[in-house]
Amino acid sequence: MSIPQSIRRIGPAVALSLASIVAVAHDAAYPRRPIVIVVPQAPGGGVDSLARLIMPRLSIALGQPVVIENRVGAGGLIGTRYVAKAANDGYTLLFTSPSHNINAALNEKAGYDALKDFTPVALLGRGPFVLVAHPDFEAKSTAELIAMAKKNPDGIDYGSVGVGSFNHLLGEMFNTEARVKLRHVPYRGSSEAASAVVGGQIPLSFNSLPGALPFIRAGKLRALGVTTPGATPLAPDIPPLSSAVPGYEGSTWYGIVAPAGMPRPIVDKLSGEIQRMLQEPDVGKLMMQLGIQMVYGNPKDFGDLLAAQSILWRKVIKDANVTLGG
């Protein structure tokens, strides 16, 4: 924003002060036009479904259309890079999840820094994954799986949606924490990985709990444990993996970030409206139907989470020697 000639004449200090006042007033008028929320995943996934649940409500709260734009490709890199390079005026935001940190940690050519290139806006919720087994698998609990794995140095197979995916790294973290070896078998998608366990091609996989629950309830899969620190309200009868592996936690999360350097008044406006929206009586129930527990985090809380996630996944990737070629 340029400073008028009349302001520049009265001295640098006063001009800077007046310019700040003008900037604050400009930010207070936000938003003046539609806002684009970039979802770096395909329509129908967990991130996209939650975005489509809350965005109409956010449109009403902000008084401007909020448009979802799916920018898909390279495991989320395309959409994330796009937002990292966008103007930091509050009109281009990113709806994201753990892949935000994982991609940056795994890929030296990711094209963005998960922390430096973004402004945290708000954490919206968390969701559990679950370790499932074929019903005929010998181990009936996490403790039995660990005992069985210790007797099988060649490893027990578990499936994921691909190298470097969230559920792949959940397995690698389990290996490290439980001091066992589950052998990773990548598939081309979540349905293919789940079908491989249901069909008995592999004995184990880490899946999103909402996606696995119908198979669990039908007796086609057995749940060994959820990845949340304690039992989840979505399926309180499934024990946490941490009951057998103390400290194990691998919850997924959902949040909104903006390009780095977005003005604080805009951050506060967005975060405040998101908090109020999440407090609406039916929002928590609708999120639970998606398998997501509503958890609001302000910009600082969310920033702390992003920083911790970057440390966590870099360590998991390093300890397991995960590479995109392996």
Coordinates of C-alpha atoms in Angstrom, one line a residue:
M1 CA 0.0 0.0 0.0
S2 CA 1.5 3.4 -1.0
I3 CA 1.6 6.4 1.4
P4 CA 0.1 9.6 -0.1
Q5 CA 2.5 12.5 -0.8
S6 CA 0.8 14.7 1.8
I7 CA 1.6 12.1 4.5
R8 CA 5.2 11.7 3.4
R9 CA 5.8 15.4 3.9
I10 CA 5.2 15.4 7.6
G11 CA 8.1 13.2 8.6
P12 CA 9.0 9.5 8.6
A13 CA 7.9 8.7 12.2
V14 CA 4.5 10.4 11.9
A15 CA 4.0 9.0 8.3
L16 CA 4.7 5.5 9.6
S17 CA 2.2 5.9 12.4
L18 CA -0.5 7.2 10.1
A19 CA 0.3 4.5 7.6
S20 CA -0.2 1.9 10.3
I21 CA -3.6 3.4 11.2
V22 CA -4.6 3.3 7.5
A23 CA -3.5 -0.4 7.3
V24 CA -5.5 -1.3 10.4
A25 CA -8.6 0.4 9.0
H26 CA -8.1 -1.4 5.7
D27 CA -7.8 -4.8 7.5
A28 CA -10.9 -4.0 9.6
A29 CA -13.0 -3.8 6.4
Y30 CA -11.9 -7.4 5.5
P31 CA -13.4 -9.2 3.6
R32 CA -14.5 -7.1 0.7
R33 CA -14.7 -9.9 -1.9
P34 CA -14.9 -13.7 -2.1
I35 CA -12.4 -15.9 -0.3
V36 CA -10.8 -19.0 -1.8
I37 CA -10.1 -21.9 0.4
V38 CA -7.6 -24.3 -1.4
V39 CA -8.1 -28.0 -0.6
P40 CA -5.0 -29.9 -1.8
Q41 CA -6.9 -33.2 -2.0
A42 CA -9.5 -34.6 -4.3
P43 CA -13.3 -34.0 -3.6
G44 CA -14.8 -36.6 -1.3
G45 CA -11.8 -37.1 1.1
G46 CA -11.7 -36.3 4.7
V47 CA -10.2 -32.8 4.3
D48 CA -12.6 -31.9 1.5
S49 CA -15.6 -33.2 3.3
L50 CA -14.9 -31.1 6.4
A51 CA -14.1 -28.1 4.3
R52 CA -17.5 -28.4 2.6
L53 CA -19.3 -28.8 5.9
I54 CA -17.9 -25.6 7.5
M55 CA -17.3 -23.2 4.5
P56 CA -21.0 -22.3 3.9
R57 CA -21.2 -21.3 7.6
L58 CA -18.0 -19.3 7.3
S59 CA -19.5 -17.5 4.3
I60 CA -22.5 -16.4 6.3
A61 CA -20.2 -15.3 9.2
L62 CA -17.9 -13.3 7.0
G63 CA -20.6 -11.8 4.7
Q64 CA -18.7 -12.9 1.6
P65 CA -18.7 -16.1 -0.5
V66 CA -16.1 -18.7 0.6
V67 CA -15.2 -20.8 -2.4
I68 CA -13.5 -24.2 -2.2
E69 CA -11.0 -24.9 -4.9
N70 CA -9.5 -28.4 -5.2
R71 CA -5.9 -28.1 -6.4
V72 CA -4.9 -31.8 -6.6
G73 CA -1.6 -33.4 -7.4
A74 CA 1.7 -34.6 -6.1
G75 CA 0.2 -35.8 -2.8
G76 CA -1.0 -32.3 -1.8
L77 CA 2.1 -30.4 -3.0
I78 CA 0.4 -28.6 -5.9
G79 CA -2.2 -26.9 -3.8
T80 CA 0.1 -26.2 -0.9
R81 CA 2.7 -24.5 -3.1
Y82 CA 0.1 -22.4 -4.7
V83 CA -1.0 -21.0 -1.4
A84 CA 2.5 -20.5 -0.2
K85 CA 3.1 -18.1 -3.2
A86 CA -0.2 -16.4 -3.0
A87 CA -0.8 -12.8 -1.7
N88 CA -1.1 -12.6 2.1
D89 CA -4.2 -10.5 2.0
G90 CA -6.6 -13.1 3.4
Y91 CA -8.3 -14.0 0.2
T92 CA -6.4 -17.3 -0.5
L93 CA -6.2 -19.8 2.4
L94 CA -5.3 -23.5 2.7
F95 CA -7.3 -26.2 4.3
T96 CA -4.8 -28.7 5.4
S97 CA -3.8 -31.8 7.5
P98 CA -0.7 -33.7 8.5
S99 CA 0.5 -34.1 4.9
H100 CA 1.4 -30.4 5.2
N101 CA 4.3 -31.2 7.5
I102 CA 5.0 -34.7 6.1
N103 CA 5.5 -33.6 2.5
A104 CA 7.9 -30.9 3.5
A105 CA 9.9 -33.2 5.7
L106 CA 10.0 -36.0 3.2
N107 CA 10.6 -34.2 -0.1
E108 CA 13.6 -31.8 -0.4
K109 CA 11.9 -30.4 -3.5
A110 CA 8.6 -29.8 -1.8
G111 CA 8.8 -26.2 -2.8
Y112 CA 7.7 -24.8 0.6
D113 CA 8.6 -24.6 4.2
A114 CA 5.8 -25.9 6.4
L115 CA 6.4 -23.3 9.0
K116 CA 8.1 -20.2 7.5
D117 CA 5.9 -20.0 4.4
F118 CA 2.5 -20.0 6.3
T119 CA 0.5 -18.1 8.9
P120 CA -1.5 -20.4 11.2
V121 CA -5.1 -19.4 11.4
A122 CA -7.1 -22.0 13.3
L123 CA -7.1 -25.7 14.2
L124 CA -10.6 -27.1 13.7
G125 CA -10.5 -30.8 14.7
R126 CA -8.7 -34.1 15.2
G127 CA -9.5 -37.6 14.0
P128 CA -8.4 -41.1 14.8
F129 CA -6.8 -43.7 12.7
V130 CA -7.1 -47.4 13.6
L131 CA -4.8 -50.4 13.3
V132 CA -7.0 -53.2 11.8
A133 CA -6.3 -56.9 11.2
H134 CA -8.0 -59.6 9.1
P135 CA -10.4 -61.5 11.4
D136 CA -8.3 -64.7 11.1
F137 CA -5.1 -63.0 12.1
E138 CA -3.6 -64.7 15.1
A139 CA -3.0 -61.6 17.3
K140 CA -6.2 -60.5 18.9
S141 CA -4.8 -57.4 20.6
T142 CA -2.0 -54.9 20.3
A143 CA 0.0 -56.6 23.0
E144 CA -0.4 -60.0 21.2
L145 CA 0.7 -58.3 17.9
I146 CA 3.9 -57.0 19.6
A147 CA 4.7 -60.4 21.1
M148 CA 4.1 -62.0 17.7
A149 CA 6.2 -59.4 15.9
K150 CA 9.1 -59.9 18.2
K151 CA 9.1 -63.6 17.3
N152 CA 9.1 -62.7 13.5
P153 CA 12.3 -60.9 12.7
D154 CA 11.4 -60.9 9.0
G155 CA 8.4 -58.6 9.7
I156 CA 4.6 -58.8 9.5
D157 CA 3.1 -57.0 6.5
Y158 CA 0.9 -53.9 6.9
G159 CA -0.6 -51.9 4.1
S160 CA -0.8 -48.2 3.4
V161 CA -1.9 -45.8 0.6
G162 CA 1.8 -45.2 -0.4
V163 CA 5.3 -44.4 0.6
G164 CA 5.4 -41.3 2.9
S165 CA 1.6 -41.4 3.5
F166 CA 0.2 -40.7 6.9
N167 CA -0.8 -44.3 7.5
H168 CA 2.7 -45.5 6.3
L169 CA 4.4 -43.3 8.9
L170 CA 1.9 -44.4 11.6
G171 CA 3.3 -47.9 11.0
E172 CA 6.9 -46.7 11.1
M173 CA 6.3 -44.8 14.3
F174 CA 4.7 -48.0 15.8
N175 CA 7.8 -49.9 14.8
T176 CA 10.1 -47.5 16.6
E177 CA 7.9 -47.1 19.7
A178 CA 7.1 -50.8 20.1
R179 CA 10.6 -52.0 19.0
V180 CA 9.2 -54.3 16.4
K181 CA 9.2 -54.7 12.6
L182 CA 6.0 -54.4 10.6
R183 CA 6.9 -54.6 6.9
H184 CA 5.4 -51.8 4.8
V185 CA 3.4 -52.8 1.7
P186 CA 2.2 -49.7 -0.3
Y187 CA -1.0 -49.7 -2.3
R188 CA -2.5 -47.1 -4.7
G189 CA -5.3 -45.9 -2.5
S190 CA -7.2 -46.4 0.8
S191 CA -9.8 -48.6 -0.7
E192 CA -7.2 -50.9 -2.3
A193 CA -5.3 -51.1 1.0
A194 CA -8.4 -51.9 3.0
S195 CA -9.6 -54.5 0.5
A196 CA -6.2 -56.2 0.7
V197 CA -6.8 -56.8 4.5
V198 CA -10.4 -57.7 4.1
G199 CA -9.4 -60.2 1.3
G200 CA -6.6 -61.7 3.4
Q201 CA -3.7 -60.6 1.1
I202 CA -2.1 -58.8 4.0
P203 CA -2.9 -59.1 7.7
L204 CA -2.7 -55.5 8.9
S205 CA -3.2 -51.8 7.9
F206 CA -3.6 -48.4 9.4
N207 CA -6.9 -46.8 8.2
S208 CA -9.0 -43.8 9.0
L209 CA -11.5 -44.9 11.6
P210 CA -14.6 -43.7 9.8
G211 CA -13.6 -45.6 6.7
A212 CA -12.8 -48.8 8.6
L213 CA -15.8 -48.8 11.0
P214 CA -18.3 -50.4 8.6
F215 CA -16.0 -53.3 8.0
I216 CA -15.2 -53.6 11.8
R217 CA -18.9 -53.6 12.7
A218 CA -19.6 -56.2 10.0
G219 CA -16.9 -58.5 11.3
K220 CA -14.7 -58.2 8.2
L221 CA -11.9 -56.4 10.1
R222 CA -10.8 -56.6 13.6
A223 CA -9.7 -53.3 15.3
L224 CA -6.6 -53.7 17.4
G225 CA -6.3 -50.1 18.5
V226 CA -6.9 -46.4 17.7
T227 CA -4.1 -43.9 17.3
T228 CA -5.5 -41.3 19.7
P229 CA -4.0 -41.0 23.2
G230 CA -7.2 -42.4 24.7
A231 CA -10.4 -44.0 23.5
T232 CA -12.3 -42.0 20.9
P233 CA -16.0 -41.1 21.3
L234 CA -16.5 -42.4 17.7
A235 CA -15.8 -45.9 18.9
P236 CA -15.3 -46.0 22.7
D237 CA -15.0 -49.8 22.7
I238 CA -11.8 -49.8 20.7
P239 CA -8.7 -49.4 23.0
P240 CA -5.9 -46.9 22.1
L241 CA -2.6 -48.3 20.9
S242 CA -1.0 -46.4 23.7
S243 CA -2.4 -48.9 26.2
A244 CA 0.2 -51.3 24.9
V245 CA 2.7 -48.8 23.5
P246 CA 2.9 -45.9 26.1
G247 CA 3.2 -42.5 24.5
Y248 CA 2.1 -43.6 21.0
E249 CA -0.1 -41.0 19.3
G250 CA -0.8 -40.4 15.7
S251 CA -4.0 -38.4 15.4
T252 CA -4.8 -36.7 12.2
W253 CA -5.8 -33.0 12.4
Y254 CA -7.5 -30.4 10.2
G255 CA -6.7 -26.7 10.1
I256 CA -6.5 -23.5 8.0
V257 CA -3.3 -21.7 7.2
A258 CA -2.6 -18.6 5.1
P259 CA 0.5 -17.3 3.3
A260 CA 3.2 -16.0 5.5
G261 CA 2.9 -12.5 6.8
M262 CA -0.8 -12.1 6.7
P263 CA -1.8 -9.1 8.8
R264 CA -2.8 -9.8 12.4
P265 CA -6.2 -8.2 12.2
I266 CA -7.2 -10.5 9.4
V267 CA -5.8 -13.5 11.2
D268 CA -7.8 -12.6 14.3
K269 CA -11.0 -11.9 12.3
L270 CA -10.8 -15.3 10.6
S271 CA -9.9 -17.3 13.7
G272 CA -12.6 -15.6 15.8
E273 CA -15.3 -16.3 13.3
I274 CA -14.1 -19.9 13.0
Q275 CA -14.3 -20.3 16.8
R276 CA -17.8 -18.9 16.9
M277 CA -18.9 -21.2 14.0
L278 CA -17.5 -24.3 15.7
Q279 CA -19.6 -23.4 18.8
E280 CA -22.8 -23.7 16.9
P281 CA -24.9 -26.6 18.4
D282 CA -25.0 -28.9 15.4
V283 CA -21.4 -28.4 14.1
G284 CA -19.8 -30.8 16.5
K285 CA -22.4 -33.5 15.8
L286 CA -21.9 -33.2 12.0
M287 CA -18.1 -33.3 12.4
M288 CA -18.4 -36.4 14.5
Q289 CA -20.4 -38.0 11.6
L290 CA -17.3 -37.5 9.5
G291 CA -15.1 -39.1 12.2
I292 CA -13.7 -35.8 13.4
Q293 CA -13.7 -34.5 16.9
M294 CA -14.1 -30.8 17.1
V295 CA -11.0 -29.2 18.6
Y296 CA -10.5 -25.4 18.2
G297 CA -7.0 -24.1 18.4
N298 CA -6.2 -20.4 18.1
P299 CA -3.3 -19.2 15.9
K300 CA -0.7 -19.7 18.6
D301 CA -2.0 -23.1 19.6
F302 CA -2.1 -24.2 16.0
G303 CA 1.3 -22.8 15.3
D304 CA 2.7 -24.8 18.2
L305 CA 1.1 -27.9 16.8
L306 CA 2.5 -27.3 13.4
A307 CA 6.0 -26.9 14.9
A308 CA 5.7 -30.0 17.0
Q309 CA 4.4 -32.0 13.9
S310 CA 7.4 -30.9 11.9
I311 CA 9.7 -32.2 14.5
L312 CA 7.8 -35.4 15.0
W313 CA 7.5 -36.4 11.3
R314 CA 11.1 -35.5 10.5
K315 CA 12.2 -37.8 13.3
V316 CA 9.9 -40.7 12.2
I317 CA 11.2 -40.3 8.6
K318 CA 14.8 -40.2 9.7
D319 CA 14.6 -43.1 12.2
A320 CA 12.9 -45.3 9.6
N321 CA 15.0 -44.1 6.7
V322 CA 11.9 -43.4 4.6
T323 CA 12.6 -42.1 1.1
L324 CA 10.3 -41.5 -1.8
G325 CA 12.0 -44.2 -3.7
G326 CA 11.5 -46.8 -0.9

